[in-house]
Amino acid sequence: SYVLTQAPSVSVAPGQTATITCGGNNIGNKNVHWYQQKPGQAPVVVVYDDSDRPSGIPERFSGSNSGSMATLTISRVEAGDEADYYCQVWDSSTDHVWVWVFGGGTKLTVL
Amino acid sequence: QVQLQESGPGLVKPSQTLSLTCSVSGDSISNKGYYWSWIRQHPGKGLEWIGYIFYSGSTKYNPSLKSRVTISQDTSKNHFSLRLTSVTAADTAVYYCARIVGPVGRFDPWGQGSLVTVSS
């Protein structure tokens, strides 16, 4: 089965840039979506299809995807960005079975 | 604005069947453009896709749960449902319903989630 690997935690000072990575075999050939989940709340899409942003999501959130790594970048980090972030892809590489796969999540701490 | 709302018992006994319903407003589950899905999150853990149902009634399930899962729909009530049989404590989780958007599927939006505890 397809596996997405995320670092458990990332810490950054306010105003700095946070980089959250998501590793997977040839992930650059897939469309990657990123979700933000705050405590007690449902996940919310912050970036979809590698680098598109839903309406209402600040431009500070951006994404990229190439080779074996996808990246979510949060510029000028604010205290309100503190949350868990998950990457997600759709995969059919194992016996053509469709599955939606999530990374293990990265907890972003704003110092 | 599309909204999803989960409902169902918060406590299920071991070996019994977990049943949840997702009520959809602002969109029709008969819309050919979307899939309607269930996802769960074990306490303090990550997200696990359970399965989806399409407007036609076709379904796909996570292979890890396939033998115990059924997702069905009631288009007249604009809701879809999850049944998970033979539950154990390992099925204790927050269960979310969500719409799958796009050919390579992002989940958007999500319901607020429903905590189901498996305990005697």
Short mmCIF file of C-alpha atoms in Angstrom, two decimals:
data_model
loop_
_atom_site.label_atom_id
_atom_site.label_comp_id
_atom_site.label_asym_id
_atom_site.label_seq_id
_atom_site.Cartn_x
_atom_site.Cartn_y
_atom_site.Cartn_z
CA SER A 1 0.00 0.00 0.00
CA TYR A 2 1.08 3.58 -0.63
CA VAL A 3 2.69 5.35 2.32
CA LEU A 4 3.04 9.08 3.00
CA THR A 5 5.68 10.13 5.51
CA GLN A 6 5.54 13.35 7.53
CA ALA A 7 7.74 14.61 10.33
CA PRO A 8 5.80 14.50 13.63
CA SER A 9 6.49 18.09 14.55
CA VAL A 10 7.78 21.41 13.29
CA SER A 11 8.39 24.53 15.37
CA VAL A 12 8.71 28.08 14.09
CA ALA A 13 8.74 31.58 15.52
CA PRO A 14 6.01 34.04 14.57
CA GLY A 15 6.76 35.85 11.36
CA GLN A 16 9.06 33.13 10.11
CA THR A 17 8.42 30.50 7.43
CA ALA A 18 7.24 26.98 8.23
CA THR A 19 8.06 24.14 5.86
CA ILE A 20 6.08 20.91 6.22
CA THR A 21 7.09 17.99 4.03
CA CYS A 22 5.31 14.86 2.83
CA GLY A 23 7.36 12.04 1.36
CA GLY A 24 6.08 9.29 -0.91
CA ASN A 25 7.23 7.10 -3.78
CA ASN A 26 7.03 9.25 -6.94
CA ILE A 27 4.62 11.56 -5.16
CA GLY A 28 5.45 14.14 -7.80
CA ASN A 29 3.21 12.14 -10.16
CA LYS A 30 0.23 12.54 -7.86
CA ASN A 31 -2.05 15.37 -6.83
CA VAL A 32 -1.37 16.26 -3.20
CA HIS A 33 -3.86 17.92 -0.90
CA TRP A 34 -3.08 19.51 2.47
CA TYR A 35 -5.39 19.87 5.47
CA GLN A 36 -5.19 21.96 8.60
CA GLN A 37 -6.78 20.53 11.75
CA LYS A 38 -7.09 22.55 14.94
CA PRO A 39 -7.92 20.85 18.26
CA GLY A 40 -11.50 19.64 18.43
CA GLN A 41 -12.23 20.63 14.85
CA ALA A 42 -12.58 18.86 11.54
CA PRO A 43 -9.80 19.15 8.97
CA VAL A 44 -9.97 21.98 6.45
CA VAL A 45 -8.32 22.06 3.03
CA VAL A 46 -5.58 24.70 2.83
CA VAL A 47 -3.94 23.58 -0.42
CA TYR A 48 -5.25 21.21 -3.09
CA ASP A 49 -3.89 19.74 -6.32
CA ASP A 50 -0.33 20.42 -5.14
CA SER A 51 -0.48 24.21 -5.14
CA ASP A 52 -4.02 25.58 -5.47
CA ARG A 53 -5.64 27.46 -2.62
CA PRO A 54 -9.35 27.37 -1.77
CA SER A 55 -11.09 30.70 -1.48
CA GLY A 56 -10.63 32.16 1.96
CA ILE A 57 -7.23 30.58 2.58
CA PRO A 58 -4.50 33.23 2.93
CA GLU A 59 -1.82 33.54 0.27
CA ARG A 60 0.67 32.76 3.01
CA PHE A 61 -0.17 29.09 2.41
CA SER A 62 1.49 27.57 -0.64
CA GLY A 63 2.40 24.13 -1.89
CA SER A 64 4.77 22.38 -4.24
CA ASN A 65 5.33 18.80 -5.34
CA SER A 66 8.18 17.14 -7.18
CA GLY A 67 10.00 13.84 -7.21
CA SER A 68 9.53 12.09 -3.90
CA MET A 69 8.51 15.08 -1.81
CA ALA A 70 5.57 17.45 -1.51
CA THR A 71 5.89 20.59 0.57
CA LEU A 72 3.47 22.90 2.33
CA THR A 73 4.97 26.31 3.04
CA ILE A 74 3.43 28.77 5.46
CA SER A 75 4.96 32.24 5.21
CA ARG A 76 4.84 34.86 7.94
CA VAL A 77 3.53 32.34 10.44
CA GLU A 78 0.94 33.53 12.93
CA ALA A 79 -0.13 32.09 16.26
CA GLY A 80 -3.42 31.04 14.66
CA ASP A 81 -1.57 28.72 12.28
CA GLU A 82 -0.72 26.37 15.13
CA ALA A 83 -2.40 23.10 14.19
CA ASP A 84 -1.88 19.62 12.81
CA TYR A 85 -1.26 19.44 9.08
CA TYR A 86 -1.97 16.36 6.96
CA CYS A 87 -1.06 15.57 3.38
CA GLN A 88 -3.30 13.29 1.32
CA VAL A 89 -3.27 11.62 -2.09
CA TRP A 90 -5.41 9.26 -4.10
CA ASP A 91 -3.66 6.04 -5.11
CA SER A 92 -4.46 3.07 -7.31
CA SER A 93 -1.01 1.62 -7.70
CA THR A 94 -1.61 -1.52 -5.63
CA ASP A 95 -3.60 -3.99 -7.73
CA HIS A 96 -5.56 -1.03 -9.13
CA VAL A 97 -7.41 -0.74 -5.82
CA TRP A 98 -8.55 2.80 -5.17
CA VAL A 99 -7.51 4.21 -1.82
CA TRP A 100 -7.31 7.68 -0.33
CA VAL A 101 -4.17 7.90 1.78
CA PHE A 102 -3.20 10.37 4.49
CA GLY A 103 0.17 11.17 5.93
CA GLY A 104 0.66 10.74 9.65
CA GLY A 105 0.38 14.47 10.29
CA THR A 106 2.77 17.20 11.40
CA LYS A 107 2.10 19.29 14.48
CA LEU A 108 3.07 22.89 13.85
CA THR A 109 4.03 24.74 17.01
CA VAL A 110 4.37 28.51 16.92
CA LEU A 111 6.97 29.48 19.50
CA GLN B 1 -22.77 26.41 1.11
CA VAL B 2 -22.47 22.66 1.51
CA GLN B 3 -22.75 21.30 5.03
CA LEU B 4 -22.48 17.77 6.35
CA GLN B 5 -23.65 16.55 9.74
CA GLU B 6 -22.96 13.18 11.32
CA SER B 7 -25.42 11.57 13.72
CA GLY B 8 -25.68 8.30 15.58
CA PRO B 9 -24.96 6.59 18.90
CA GLY B 10 -21.88 7.70 20.74
CA LEU B 11 -21.46 4.37 22.51
CA VAL B 12 -21.45 0.90 20.97
CA LYS B 13 -20.81 -2.40 22.69
CA PRO B 14 -18.04 -4.72 21.50
CA SER B 15 -19.06 -7.18 18.77
CA GLN B 16 -22.05 -5.02 17.84
CA THR B 17 -22.59 -2.83 14.78
CA LEU B 18 -21.67 0.84 14.58
CA SER B 19 -24.15 2.88 12.56
CA LEU B 20 -23.81 6.52 11.59
CA THR B 21 -25.68 8.79 9.21
CA CYS B 22 -24.40 11.86 7.37
CA SER B 23 -27.02 14.43 6.45
CA VAL B 24 -26.10 16.71 3.57
CA SER B 25 -27.43 20.21 2.94
CA GLY B 26 -26.58 22.64 0.18
CA ASP B 27 -25.87 19.87 -2.33
CA SER B 28 -27.46 16.67 -3.53
CA ILE B 29 -25.84 13.31 -3.00
CA SER B 30 -27.31 12.47 -6.41
CA ASN B 31 -24.88 14.99 -7.91
CA LYS B 32 -22.78 13.07 -10.41
CA GLY B 33 -19.74 15.21 -9.75
CA TYR B 34 -18.90 14.02 -6.25
CA TYR B 35 -18.26 11.02 -4.07
CA TRP B 36 -19.50 10.88 -0.47
CA SER B 37 -17.10 9.44 2.02
CA TRP B 38 -16.39 8.37 5.58
CA ILE B 39 -13.08 8.95 7.35
CA ARG B 40 -12.12 8.21 10.93
CA GLN B 41 -9.54 9.45 13.38
CA HIS B 42 -8.47 7.40 16.36
CA PRO B 43 -7.93 9.46 19.54
CA GLY B 44 -4.77 11.50 19.20
CA LYS B 45 -3.92 9.82 15.90
CA GLY B 46 -4.04 10.43 12.18
CA LEU B 47 -6.77 10.10 9.57
CA GLU B 48 -7.97 6.88 7.94
CA TRP B 49 -10.20 6.72 4.87
CA ILE B 50 -13.02 4.21 5.32
CA GLY B 51 -14.88 4.27 2.02
CA TYR B 52 -17.17 6.16 -0.31
CA ILE B 53 -20.45 5.93 -2.16
CA PHE B 54 -21.16 7.41 -5.57
CA TYR B 55 -24.51 8.76 -6.80
CA SER B 56 -25.08 5.51 -8.68
CA GLY B 57 -24.81 3.57 -5.44
CA SER B 58 -21.43 2.11 -6.28
CA THR B 59 -19.03 1.89 -3.37
CA LYS B 60 -15.36 1.44 -2.63
CA TYR B 61 -13.84 0.60 0.73
CA ASN B 62 -10.48 0.68 2.38
CA PRO B 63 -9.10 -2.87 1.99
CA SER B 64 -8.23 -2.90 5.68
CA LEU B 65 -11.91 -2.52 6.64
CA LYS B 66 -13.67 -3.92 3.60
CA SER B 67 -14.96 -7.09 5.24
CA ARG B 68 -16.81 -5.13 7.96
CA VAL B 69 -17.96 -1.95 6.20
CA THR B 70 -21.11 -1.05 4.31
CA ILE B 71 -21.91 2.44 3.04
CA SER B 72 -25.41 3.10 1.74
CA GLN B 73 -27.47 6.09 0.69
CA ASP B 74 -31.01 7.39 0.88
CA THR B 75 -31.39 9.95 -1.89
CA SER B 76 -34.91 10.87 -0.79
CA LYS B 77 -33.49 12.07 2.54
CA ASN B 78 -30.22 13.30 1.02
CA HIS B 79 -28.13 11.34 3.44
CA PHE B 80 -25.70 8.46 3.41
CA SER B 81 -24.81 5.99 6.10
CA LEU B 82 -21.99 3.90 7.53
CA ARG B 83 -22.27 0.46 9.08
CA LEU B 84 -19.25 -1.16 10.69
CA THR B 85 -19.81 -4.64 12.06
CA SER B 86 -18.12 -6.64 14.81
CA VAL B 87 -16.59 -3.58 16.44
CA THR B 88 -13.83 -3.69 19.04
CA ALA B 89 -12.15 -1.06 21.16
CA ALA B 90 -9.84 -0.43 18.21
CA ASP B 91 -12.80 1.09 16.37
CA THR B 92 -13.15 3.85 18.95
CA ALA B 93 -12.62 7.02 16.95
CA VAL B 94 -14.08 10.25 15.69
CA TYR B 95 -15.95 9.47 12.51
CA TYR B 96 -16.19 12.15 9.86
CA CYS B 97 -18.21 12.30 6.69
CA ALA B 98 -16.92 14.38 3.80
CA ARG B 99 -17.47 15.10 0.14
CA ILE B 100 -14.77 14.03 -2.29
CA VAL B 101 -14.14 16.69 -4.90
CA GLY B 102 -12.32 16.26 -8.16
CA PRO B 103 -11.07 13.27 -10.13
CA VAL B 104 -8.18 12.66 -7.76
CA GLY B 105 -10.20 13.46 -4.71
CA ARG B 106 -9.75 16.02 -1.99
CA PHE B 107 -12.14 15.91 0.96
CA ASP B 108 -14.10 19.16 1.07
CA PRO B 109 -16.06 19.95 3.13
CA TRP B 110 -16.10 17.76 6.24
CA GLY B 111 -18.74 17.24 8.87
CA GLN B 112 -17.86 18.25 12.41
CA GLY B 113 -17.24 14.65 13.41
CA SER B 114 -18.94 12.16 15.72
CA LEU B 115 -17.07 10.41 18.53
CA VAL B 116 -17.95 6.75 18.79
CA THR B 117 -16.68 4.81 21.78
CA VAL B 118 -16.69 1.02 21.78
CA SER B 119 -17.07 -0.19 25.33
CA SER B 120 -19.19 -2.57 27.35
#
